[in-house]
mmCIF file of C-alpha atoms in Angstrom:
data_model
loop_
_atom_site.group_PDB
_atom_site.id
_atom_site.type_symbol
_atom_site.label_atom_id
_atom_site.label_comp_id
_atom_site.label_asym_id
_atom_site.label_seq_id
_atom_site.Cartn_x
_atom_site.Cartn_y
_atom_site.Cartn_z
ATOM 1 C CA MET A 21 -34.070 68.896 219.117
ATOM 2 C CA HIS A 22 -32.205 70.517 216.051
ATOM 3 C CA GLY A 23 -33.446 73.547 214.860
ATOM 4 C CA GLN A 24 -32.193 75.516 210.950
ATOM 5 C CA PHE A 25 -29.332 77.738 213.376
ATOM 6 C CA GLN A 26 -28.285 74.264 215.541
ATOM 7 C CA LEU A 27 -24.714 72.269 214.757
ATOM 8 C CA THR A 28 -25.230 68.460 214.803
ATOM 9 C CA ASP A 29 -24.943 66.308 217.029
ATOM 10 C CA ASP A 30 -22.163 65.289 214.465
ATOM 11 C CA GLN A 31 -21.071 68.471 213.886
ATOM 12 C CA LEU A 32 -20.866 69.644 217.443
ATOM 13 C CA ALA A 33 -18.269 65.945 218.070
ATOM 14 C CA ILE A 34 -15.719 66.963 215.352
ATOM 15 C CA ARG A 35 -15.581 69.940 216.704
ATOM 16 C CA GLU A 36 -14.616 68.459 219.993
ATOM 17 C CA VAL A 37 -12.216 66.812 218.738
ATOM 18 C CA ALA A 38 -10.769 69.458 217.508
ATOM 19 C CA GLN A 39 -10.747 71.436 220.185
ATOM 20 C CA ARG A 40 -9.017 68.882 221.988
ATOM 21 C CA PHE A 41 -6.621 68.380 220.269
ATOM 22 C CA THR A 42 -6.193 72.171 220.077
ATOM 23 C CA ALA A 43 -6.304 72.094 224.089
ATOM 24 C CA ASP A 44 -3.182 69.201 224.379
ATOM 25 C CA GLN A 45 -0.901 69.441 221.161
ATOM 26 C CA ILE A 46 -1.489 73.113 219.660
ATOM 27 C CA THR A 47 -2.253 76.253 222.290
ATOM 28 C CA PRO A 48 0.862 74.817 224.834
ATOM 29 C CA PHE A 49 3.368 75.273 222.413
ATOM 30 C CA ALA A 50 2.556 77.934 220.133
ATOM 31 C CA ALA A 51 3.739 81.041 221.239
ATOM 32 C CA GLU A 52 7.406 79.386 221.811
ATOM 33 C CA TRP A 53 6.930 78.681 217.591
ATOM 34 C CA ASP A 54 5.769 82.137 217.127
ATOM 35 C CA GLU A 55 9.389 83.232 219.080
ATOM 36 C CA LYS A 56 11.216 81.035 217.868
ATOM 37 C CA HIS A 57 9.477 80.674 213.999
ATOM 38 C CA ILE A 58 9.915 77.185 214.683
ATOM 39 C CA PHE A 59 7.748 74.598 211.745
ATOM 40 C CA PRO A 60 5.703 71.791 214.216
ATOM 41 C CA LYS A 61 5.544 69.396 211.451
ATOM 42 C CA GLU A 62 5.635 66.938 213.452
ATOM 43 C CA THR A 63 2.097 68.448 215.629
ATOM 44 C CA ILE A 64 0.729 68.946 211.945
ATOM 45 C CA GLN A 65 0.886 65.182 211.211
ATOM 46 C CA ARG A 66 -0.463 64.435 213.729
ATOM 47 C CA SER A 67 -3.432 65.923 213.287
ATOM 48 C CA ALA A 68 -3.424 63.317 210.337
ATOM 49 C CA GLU A 69 -4.083 61.183 212.894
ATOM 50 C CA LEU A 70 -7.997 62.406 213.261
ATOM 51 C CA GLY A 71 -7.942 62.665 209.370
ATOM 52 C CA PHE A 72 -7.046 66.999 209.330
ATOM 53 C CA GLY A 73 -5.110 65.556 205.807
ATOM 54 C CA ALA A 74 -8.127 65.361 204.122
ATOM 55 C CA ILE A 75 -11.211 66.500 205.510
ATOM 56 C CA TYR A 76 -12.726 67.344 202.698
ATOM 57 C CA VAL A 77 -11.640 64.391 200.648
ATOM 58 C CA SER A 78 -14.005 61.994 199.727
ATOM 59 C CA GLU A 79 -14.134 58.653 201.353
ATOM 60 C CA GLN A 80 -13.120 56.817 198.526
ATOM 61 C CA SER A 81 -10.128 58.182 198.216
ATOM 62 C CA GLY A 82 -8.945 57.399 202.031
ATOM 63 C CA GLY A 83 -10.213 61.468 203.351
ATOM 64 C CA ILE A 84 -12.889 61.684 205.999
ATOM 65 C CA GLY A 85 -15.674 63.470 203.224
ATOM 66 C CA LEU A 86 -16.751 66.468 205.271
ATOM 67 C CA GLY A 87 -18.304 69.235 204.241
ATOM 68 C CA ARG A 88 -16.964 73.216 203.999
ATOM 69 C CA LEU A 89 -18.896 73.875 207.271
ATOM 70 C CA GLU A 90 -17.525 70.714 210.013
ATOM 71 C CA ALA A 91 -14.364 71.851 208.152
ATOM 72 C CA ALA A 92 -14.871 75.554 209.406
ATOM 73 C CA LEU A 93 -14.996 73.888 212.599
ATOM 74 C CA ILE A 94 -11.958 72.693 212.673
ATOM 75 C CA MET A 95 -10.454 75.602 211.645
ATOM 76 C CA GLU A 96 -11.399 78.038 213.914
ATOM 77 C CA ALA A 97 -10.900 75.218 216.684
ATOM 78 C CA MET A 98 -7.780 75.002 216.038
ATOM 79 C CA ALA A 99 -6.702 78.681 215.269
ATOM 80 C CA TYR A 100 -8.222 78.761 218.812
ATOM 81 C CA GLY A 101 -4.684 77.820 219.667
ATOM 82 C CA CYS A 102 -1.966 78.983 216.666
ATOM 83 C CA PRO A 103 -4.082 80.441 213.322
ATOM 84 C CA SER A 104 -0.667 80.446 211.473
ATOM 85 C CA THR A 105 -0.900 76.717 212.157
ATOM 86 C CA SER A 106 -4.574 76.041 211.309
ATOM 87 C CA ALA A 107 -3.979 77.955 208.217
ATOM 88 C CA PHE A 108 -1.181 75.775 207.303
ATOM 89 C CA ILE A 109 -3.671 73.167 207.461
ATOM 90 C CA SER A 110 -6.392 74.451 205.276
ATOM 91 C CA ILE A 111 -4.097 75.085 202.730
ATOM 92 C CA HIS A 112 -3.074 71.519 202.340
ATOM 93 C CA ASN A 113 -6.268 70.828 202.660
ATOM 94 C CA MET A 114 -7.032 72.887 199.757
ATOM 95 C CA ALA A 115 -4.853 71.472 197.166
ATOM 96 C CA ALA A 116 -5.362 67.345 198.467
ATOM 97 C CA TRP A 117 -9.587 68.596 196.833
ATOM 98 C CA MET A 118 -8.246 69.602 193.952
ATOM 99 C CA ILE A 119 -6.297 66.597 193.383
ATOM 100 C CA ASP A 120 -9.203 64.275 194.214
ATOM 101 C CA ARG A 121 -11.773 66.740 192.555
ATOM 102 C CA PHE A 122 -10.188 67.176 189.389
ATOM 103 C CA GLY A 123 -7.088 64.683 189.054
ATOM 104 C CA GLY A 124 -6.903 62.075 187.193
ATOM 105 C CA ASP A 125 -6.557 57.822 188.274
ATOM 106 C CA ALA A 126 -2.624 58.756 187.588
ATOM 107 C CA VAL A 127 -2.158 61.346 189.773
ATOM 108 C CA LYS A 128 -4.559 60.855 192.652
ATOM 109 C CA ALA A 129 -3.005 57.554 193.009
ATOM 110 C CA LYS A 130 0.143 59.224 193.014
ATOM 111 C CA TYR A 131 -0.091 61.928 195.170
ATOM 112 C CA LEU A 132 -3.277 61.457 197.321
ATOM 113 C CA PRO A 133 -1.776 58.598 200.063
ATOM 114 C CA ASP A 134 0.261 60.205 201.109
ATOM 115 C CA LEU A 135 -1.116 63.452 200.877
ATOM 116 C CA VAL A 136 -4.002 61.642 203.487
ATOM 117 C CA THR A 137 -1.715 60.369 206.366
ATOM 118 C CA MET A 138 0.397 63.732 205.502
ATOM 119 C CA ASP A 139 3.726 61.515 204.764
ATOM 120 C CA LYS A 140 3.946 64.138 202.568
ATOM 121 C CA ILE A 141 2.435 67.840 202.625
ATOM 122 C CA ALA A 142 1.078 69.749 200.307
ATOM 123 C CA SER A 143 1.481 74.114 199.373
ATOM 124 C CA TYR A 144 -1.210 75.957 196.582
ATOM 125 C CA CYS A 145 0.606 78.354 194.111
ATOM 126 C CA LEU A 146 -0.987 80.592 192.460
ATOM 127 C CA THR A 147 0.354 83.611 193.250
ATOM 128 C CA GLU A 148 2.809 85.630 191.562
ATOM 129 C CA PRO A 149 6.080 88.409 191.320
ATOM 130 C CA SER A 150 4.034 90.370 189.031
ATOM 131 C CA SER A 151 0.378 89.562 189.945
ATOM 132 C CA GLY A 152 -1.810 89.022 192.902
ATOM 133 C CA SER A 153 -4.940 90.291 192.371
ATOM 134 C CA ASP A 154 -5.022 89.634 189.216
ATOM 135 C CA ALA A 155 -3.858 86.160 189.650
ATOM 136 C CA SER A 156 -4.875 85.736 185.532
ATOM 137 C CA ALA A 157 -1.904 87.580 184.471
ATOM 138 C CA LEU A 158 0.105 84.872 185.493
ATOM 139 C CA ARG A 159 3.333 84.652 183.505
ATOM 140 C CA THR A 160 4.903 80.680 184.651
ATOM 141 C CA THR A 161 4.879 78.916 181.275
ATOM 142 C CA ALA A 162 4.502 74.972 180.924
ATOM 143 C CA ARG A 163 5.504 74.181 177.416
ATOM 144 C CA ARG A 164 4.398 70.384 175.836
ATOM 145 C CA ASP A 165 7.114 68.721 175.531
ATOM 146 C CA GLY A 166 6.250 65.113 174.647
ATOM 147 C CA ASP A 167 5.158 63.243 177.508
ATOM 148 C CA TYR A 168 5.879 66.508 179.729
ATOM 149 C CA PHE A 169 5.689 69.866 180.365
ATOM 150 C CA ILE A 170 9.207 71.939 180.439
ATOM 151 C CA LEU A 171 7.816 74.479 183.353
ATOM 152 C CA ASN A 172 9.501 77.752 184.104
ATOM 153 C CA GLY A 173 8.410 81.009 186.583
ATOM 154 C CA THR A 174 8.353 81.702 189.846
ATOM 155 C CA LYS A 175 5.395 81.803 192.826
ATOM 156 C CA GLN A 176 5.490 84.257 195.361
ATOM 157 C CA PHE A 177 4.461 83.975 199.519
ATOM 158 C CA ILE A 178 4.165 80.458 198.722
ATOM 159 C CA SER A 179 2.940 78.769 202.707
ATOM 160 C CA GLY A 180 5.397 75.640 202.978
ATOM 161 C CA ALA A 181 7.987 76.244 199.869
ATOM 162 C CA GLY A 182 11.257 74.960 200.939
ATOM 163 C CA ALA A 183 9.716 72.482 203.415
ATOM 164 C CA ASN A 184 6.667 71.116 201.874
ATOM 165 C CA GLU A 185 7.034 68.200 199.560
ATOM 166 C CA ILE A 186 3.820 68.786 196.780
ATOM 167 C CA TYR A 187 2.898 71.640 194.822
ATOM 168 C CA ALA A 188 -0.110 72.151 193.026
ATOM 169 C CA VAL A 189 0.752 74.957 190.621
ATOM 170 C CA MET A 190 -0.736 77.301 188.182
ATOM 171 C CA VAL A 191 0.319 77.502 184.939
ATOM 172 C CA ARG A 192 -0.198 79.089 181.317
ATOM 173 C CA THR A 193 -0.490 76.585 179.192
ATOM 174 C CA GLY A 194 -2.493 78.766 176.117
ATOM 175 C CA GLU A 195 -3.195 81.839 175.630
ATOM 176 C CA ASP A 196 -3.546 85.151 177.771
ATOM 177 C CA GLY A 197 -5.856 85.284 180.573
ATOM 178 C CA PRO A 198 -7.795 82.551 182.816
ATOM 179 C CA LYS A 199 -8.535 80.595 179.448
ATOM 180 C CA GLY A 200 -4.416 79.497 179.210
ATOM 181 C CA ILE A 201 -4.323 79.024 182.554
ATOM 182 C CA SER A 202 -3.747 74.972 184.081
ATOM 183 C CA CYS A 203 -2.942 73.178 187.072
ATOM 184 C CA MET A 204 0.020 70.810 187.835
ATOM 185 C CA ILE A 205 1.270 68.929 190.700
ATOM 186 C CA ILE A 206 5.463 69.282 190.986
ATOM 187 C CA GLU A 207 7.371 67.355 193.385
ATOM 188 C CA LYS A 208 10.194 69.641 196.098
ATOM 189 C CA ASP A 209 12.916 67.031 194.218
ATOM 190 C CA MET A 210 12.256 67.127 190.981
ATOM 191 C CA PRO A 211 15.756 69.098 188.966
ATOM 192 C CA GLY A 212 14.917 72.677 188.269
ATOM 193 C CA VAL A 213 12.744 73.066 191.231
ATOM 194 C CA SER A 214 14.111 75.973 193.815
ATOM 195 C CA PHE A 215 13.725 78.392 196.980
ATOM 196 C CA GLY A 216 14.076 81.433 197.932
ATOM 197 C CA ALA A 217 14.855 82.668 201.231
ATOM 198 C CA ASN A 218 12.293 82.457 203.926
ATOM 199 C CA GLU A 219 10.541 86.010 204.060
ATOM 200 C CA LYS A 220 10.408 87.751 207.303
ATOM 201 C CA LYS A 221 7.494 88.218 208.422
ATOM 202 C CA LEU A 222 5.180 90.242 210.407
ATOM 203 C CA GLY A 223 3.442 87.215 211.432
ATOM 204 C CA TRP A 224 2.572 83.786 211.191
ATOM 205 C CA HIS A 225 5.681 83.051 212.494
ATOM 206 C CA SER A 226 5.126 78.807 212.582
ATOM 207 C CA GLN A 227 5.275 78.119 208.953
ATOM 208 C CA PRO A 228 8.009 79.339 206.326
ATOM 209 C CA THR A 229 6.894 81.444 203.877
ATOM 210 C CA ALA A 230 8.753 82.216 200.409
ATOM 211 C CA GLN A 231 9.566 81.785 196.540
ATOM 212 C CA LEU A 232 8.832 78.709 194.333
ATOM 213 C CA ILE A 233 11.612 79.146 191.192
ATOM 214 C CA LEU A 234 11.141 76.815 188.700
ATOM 215 C CA GLU A 235 13.707 76.336 185.812
ATOM 216 C CA ASP A 236 12.890 74.228 182.831
ATOM 217 C CA VAL A 237 10.799 71.413 185.311
ATOM 218 C CA ARG A 238 10.405 68.727 183.171
ATOM 219 C CA VAL A 239 6.736 67.191 184.550
ATOM 220 C CA PRO A 240 4.876 64.453 183.494
ATOM 221 C CA ALA A 241 1.415 65.130 181.392
ATOM 222 C CA GLU A 242 -0.695 62.536 183.833
ATOM 223 C CA ASN A 243 0.279 65.369 186.513
ATOM 224 C CA LEU A 244 -2.132 67.681 184.685
ATOM 225 C CA VAL A 245 -4.923 68.265 187.117
ATOM 226 C CA GLY A 246 -8.162 68.372 184.600
ATOM 227 C CA GLY A 247 -7.835 68.974 181.412
ATOM 228 C CA GLU A 248 -5.897 71.961 179.737
ATOM 229 C CA GLY A 249 -6.828 75.759 180.460
ATOM 230 C CA GLU A 250 -9.147 74.779 183.731
ATOM 231 C CA GLY A 251 -6.353 75.568 186.065
ATOM 232 C CA PHE A 252 -8.037 79.320 186.794
ATOM 233 C CA ARG A 253 -10.765 77.386 187.657
ATOM 234 C CA ILE A 254 -9.985 75.120 189.562
ATOM 235 C CA ALA A 255 -8.197 77.453 191.300
ATOM 236 C CA MET A 256 -11.084 79.811 192.007
ATOM 237 C CA MET A 257 -13.047 76.599 193.603
ATOM 238 C CA GLY A 258 -10.456 76.007 195.665
ATOM 239 C CA LEU A 259 -10.209 79.435 196.452
ATOM 240 C CA ASP A 260 -14.029 79.242 197.859
ATOM 241 C CA GLY A 261 -13.862 76.925 200.078
ATOM 242 C CA GLY A 262 -10.069 78.384 201.751
ATOM 243 C CA ARG A 263 -11.785 81.612 201.503
ATOM 244 C CA LEU A 264 -13.870 79.739 204.544
ATOM 245 C CA ASN A 265 -11.055 78.116 206.241
ATOM 246 C CA ILE A 266 -9.352 81.388 206.118
ATOM 247 C CA GLY A 267 -12.685 83.329 207.850
ATOM 248 C CA ALA A 268 -12.886 80.437 210.473
ATOM 249 C CA CYS A 269 -9.281 81.666 211.409
ATOM 250 C CA SER A 270 -9.989 84.805 211.717
ATOM 251 C CA LEU A 271 -13.035 83.979 213.809
ATOM 252 C CA GLY A 272 -11.148 80.947 216.101
ATOM 253 C CA GLY A 273 -8.523 83.744 216.848
ATOM 254 C CA ALA A 274 -11.110 86.202 217.624
ATOM 255 C CA GLN A 275 -12.803 83.999 219.785
ATOM 256 C CA ARG A 276 -9.707 83.202 221.563
ATOM 257 C CA CYS A 277 -8.860 87.063 222.831
ATOM 258 C CA LEU A 278 -12.518 87.763 223.426
ATOM 259 C CA ASP A 279 -12.323 84.890 226.028
ATOM 260 C CA GLU A 280 -8.906 86.229 227.147
ATOM 261 C CA ALA A 281 -9.734 90.026 227.678
ATOM 262 C CA ILE A 282 -12.934 88.806 229.898
ATOM 263 C CA GLN A 283 -10.681 86.956 231.595
ATOM 264 C CA TYR A 284 -8.157 89.552 232.176
ATOM 265 C CA THR A 285 -10.659 92.424 232.779
ATOM 266 C CA LYS A 286 -12.552 90.536 235.899
ATOM 267 C CA ASP A 287 -8.620 89.828 237.050
ATOM 268 C CA ARG A 288 -7.522 93.622 236.594
ATOM 269 C CA LYS A 289 -8.275 96.010 239.020
ATOM 270 C CA GLN A 290 -8.182 99.395 238.330
ATOM 271 C CA PHE A 291 -9.788 102.793 240.552
ATOM 272 C CA GLY A 292 -10.683 100.456 243.155
ATOM 273 C CA GLN A 293 -12.987 97.603 241.843
ATOM 274 C CA ALA A 294 -12.171 94.805 238.165
ATOM 275 C CA VAL A 295 -11.700 96.581 234.449
ATOM 276 C CA ALA A 296 -15.043 94.303 234.079
ATOM 277 C CA GLU A 297 -17.806 96.374 235.949
ATOM 278 C CA PHE A 298 -16.763 99.346 234.269
ATOM 279 C CA GLN A 299 -19.965 100.508 231.788
ATOM 280 C CA ASN A 300 -17.200 100.927 229.336
ATOM 281 C CA THR A 301 -15.580 97.223 229.618
ATOM 282 C CA GLN A 302 -18.466 95.371 229.224
ATOM 283 C CA PHE A 303 -20.005 97.950 225.874
ATOM 284 C CA MET A 304 -16.992 96.980 224.642
ATOM 285 C CA LEU A 305 -17.015 93.619 225.299
ATOM 286 C CA ALA A 306 -20.670 93.331 224.386
ATOM 287 C CA ASP A 307 -19.496 95.072 220.372
ATOM 288 C CA MET A 308 -17.085 92.587 220.500
ATOM 289 C CA ALA A 309 -19.168 89.470 221.463
ATOM 290 C CA THR A 310 -21.448 90.102 218.724
ATOM 291 C CA ASP A 311 -19.264 91.287 216.025
ATOM 292 C CA LEU A 312 -17.795 87.765 216.320
ATOM 293 C CA GLU A 313 -20.864 85.868 216.293
ATOM 294 C CA ALA A 314 -23.017 87.848 213.022
ATOM 295 C CA ALA A 315 -19.389 86.821 211.499
ATOM 296 C CA ARG A 316 -19.809 83.476 212.721
ATOM 297 C CA ALA A 317 -23.278 82.892 211.721
ATOM 298 C CA LEU A 318 -22.713 84.529 207.478
ATOM 299 C CA LEU A 319 -19.326 82.110 207.488
ATOM 300 C CA TYR A 320 -21.229 78.777 208.703
ATOM 301 C CA LEU A 321 -23.945 79.714 206.238
ATOM 302 C CA ALA A 322 -21.772 80.302 203.351
ATOM 303 C CA ALA A 323 -20.080 76.988 203.815
ATOM 304 C CA ALA A 324 -23.208 75.261 203.756
ATOM 305 C CA LYS A 325 -23.973 77.251 200.479
ATOM 306 C CA VAL A 326 -20.500 75.327 199.393
ATOM 307 C CA THR A 327 -21.046 72.265 200.560
ATOM 308 C CA ASP A 328 -24.690 72.338 198.481
ATOM 309 C CA ASN A 329 -22.581 74.075 195.122
ATOM 310 C CA ALA A 330 -25.152 76.496 196.009
ATOM 311 C CA PRO A 331 -25.163 78.858 192.698
ATOM 312 C CA ASP A 332 -24.374 81.711 195.227
ATOM 313 C CA LYS A 333 -21.683 80.388 196.601
ATOM 314 C CA THR A 334 -18.644 82.206 195.482
ATOM 315 C CA ARG A 335 -20.007 85.559 196.176
ATOM 316 C CA PHE A 336 -21.824 84.156 200.330
ATOM 317 C CA SER A 337 -17.592 83.141 200.121
ATOM 318 C CA ALA A 338 -16.367 86.081 199.319
ATOM 319 C CA MET A 339 -19.083 88.585 201.837
ATOM 320 C CA ALA A 340 -18.392 85.781 204.391
ATOM 321 C CA LYS A 341 -14.232 85.368 204.064
ATOM 322 C CA ARG A 342 -14.420 89.867 204.188
ATOM 323 C CA LEU A 343 -16.670 89.916 207.613
ATOM 324 C CA ALA A 344 -14.780 87.615 209.386
ATOM 325 C CA THR A 345 -11.633 88.396 208.769
ATOM 326 C CA ASP A 346 -12.344 92.312 209.013
ATOM 327 C CA ASN A 347 -14.565 91.636 212.536
ATOM 328 C CA GLY A 348 -11.234 88.390 213.178
ATOM 329 C CA SER A 349 -9.027 91.940 213.301
ATOM 330 C CA SER A 350 -11.612 94.094 215.060
ATOM 331 C CA VAL A 351 -11.834 92.422 218.210
ATOM 332 C CA VAL A 352 -8.436 91.255 218.562
ATOM 333 C CA ASP A 353 -7.472 94.869 218.380
ATOM 334 C CA ARG A 354 -9.954 95.747 220.627
ATOM 335 C CA ALA A 355 -8.986 93.250 222.928
ATOM 336 C CA LEU A 356 -5.171 94.166 222.789
ATOM 337 C CA GLN A 357 -7.103 97.937 224.301
ATOM 338 C CA LEU A 358 -8.479 95.856 226.968
ATOM 339 C CA PHE A 359 -5.322 94.516 228.041
ATOM 340 C CA GLY A 360 -3.579 98.149 228.045
ATOM 341 C CA GLY A 361 -0.482 98.094 227.951
ATOM 342 C CA TYR A 362 0.459 94.417 228.642
ATOM 343 C CA GLY A 363 -1.279 93.406 225.687
ATOM 344 C CA TYR A 364 1.650 94.990 223.512
ATOM 345 C CA LEU A 365 4.085 92.438 225.865
ATOM 346 C CA GLN A 366 4.942 89.021 224.516
ATOM 347 C CA ASP A 367 3.992 87.603 227.766
ATOM 348 C CA TYR A 368 0.697 87.672 226.874
ATOM 349 C CA PRO A 369 -1.106 85.956 223.333
ATOM 350 C CA ILE A 370 -3.029 88.637 222.389
ATOM 351 C CA GLU A 371 0.341 90.526 220.169
ATOM 352 C CA ARG A 372 0.565 86.920 218.539
ATOM 353 C CA PHE A 373 -3.202 86.794 217.690
ATOM 354 C CA TRP A 374 -3.458 89.978 216.630
ATOM 355 C CA ARG A 375 -0.371 89.812 214.260
ATOM 356 C CA ASP A 376 -1.192 86.519 212.507
ATOM 357 C CA LEU A 377 -4.837 87.631 211.980
ATOM 358 C CA ARG A 378 -3.880 90.672 210.120
ATOM 359 C CA VAL A 379 -2.659 89.107 207.284
ATOM 360 C CA HIS A 380 -6.210 87.490 206.554
ATOM 361 C CA SER A 381 -7.392 90.435 205.066
ATOM 362 C CA ILE A 382 -4.560 90.617 202.049
ATOM 363 C CA LEU A 383 -4.496 87.105 201.221
ATOM 364 C CA GLU A 384 -7.008 84.367 199.706
ATOM 365 C CA GLY A 385 -7.992 87.193 197.935
ATOM 366 C CA THR A 386 -7.793 90.837 199.493
ATOM 367 C CA ASN A 387 -10.551 91.992 201.627
ATOM 368 C CA GLN A 388 -10.864 94.890 198.254
ATOM 369 C CA ILE A 389 -11.063 92.451 195.505
ATOM 370 C CA MET A 390 -13.801 90.026 197.836
ATOM 371 C CA ARG A 391 -16.060 93.843 197.765
ATOM 372 C CA MET A 392 -15.974 93.984 193.842
ATOM 373 C CA VAL A 393 -16.225 89.656 193.927
ATOM 374 C CA VAL A 394 -19.284 90.964 195.832
ATOM 375 C CA GLY A 395 -20.875 93.588 193.532
ATOM 376 C CA ARG A 396 -20.110 92.081 190.135
ATOM 377 C CA ASP A 397 -22.294 89.058 191.581
ATOM 378 C CA LEU A 398 -25.194 91.646 192.153
ATOM 379 C CA LEU A 399 -24.709 92.950 189.659
ATOM 380 C CA ARG A 400 -25.249 90.681 187.171
ATOM 381 C CA GLN A 401 -28.890 89.621 188.825
#
């Protein structure tokens, strides 16, 4: 009998499928992807055979129509092998969901079939060189010209830029501030679309990150997602789910490092006994496991609220993202400490997870912004 705080049989089965895929297709290769900066596009596309290219796209549009908790379970499972690859799949899903949820029939028919199968992969484009946390100050413009919009501007830190085929781009079609922002879909091969050089990053080496540059790009008006002026609201709704997924990626990465630390301290001998037999080690492991479970419980609760469209879903999404990414990074850092000097070496996976999880407290809204979201919502009550 399933209680209030247990996963259902279906959810357990979904997690098991994702875990098997990760064990077979991701974990054995993730270190090489990181070291050689390999973008594993074929592996990512194979995940679509399980429905992971359209996790919360509706069944009517060809997706598998799952909730945000099920999506978090999938992202957590895949991040156990490679947080960078799991996060990349999350970003694609966020863009595909935006098209399905808010797009008209024309834009859905044009793009969703290829996004569901991941024959084409999508990026989410909000951040600009001069607008990060202050996203509503974006300057990329879209000027109406008959049945087209003419786009000009630059997007910064775009995962998949130059490699992906489809881009969900937030542009300014009207007044300053959030009410003047719209969402449009552009294609890699449209005239006037170009990309900056790949960024040299601390982590997330298995995916490309670059600028998206738009110079007089003519985009059909039917590529508008939602109405004019609705883009910022759509972007923020997308981030509710994106924040859960990135938090789930931190949970998966941290769980991997906790498991590695438990095994390592059992095997490693110092002063005539296993490191795991020292009380200090046991206290560290206990705190790591407790911090991880606390973050997991909050994230699963927030995921259920986003699925149910609860009035406090944005607050809980922000709370869960903040706690999961902070706790996840802390767990990995302590795992590295338990490995000692070996944790600092690339021969072991800990340093890769340490680098990959560090960015999670920055993207999808910094954790300082998450605190502002939560605080402001509390004061509105």
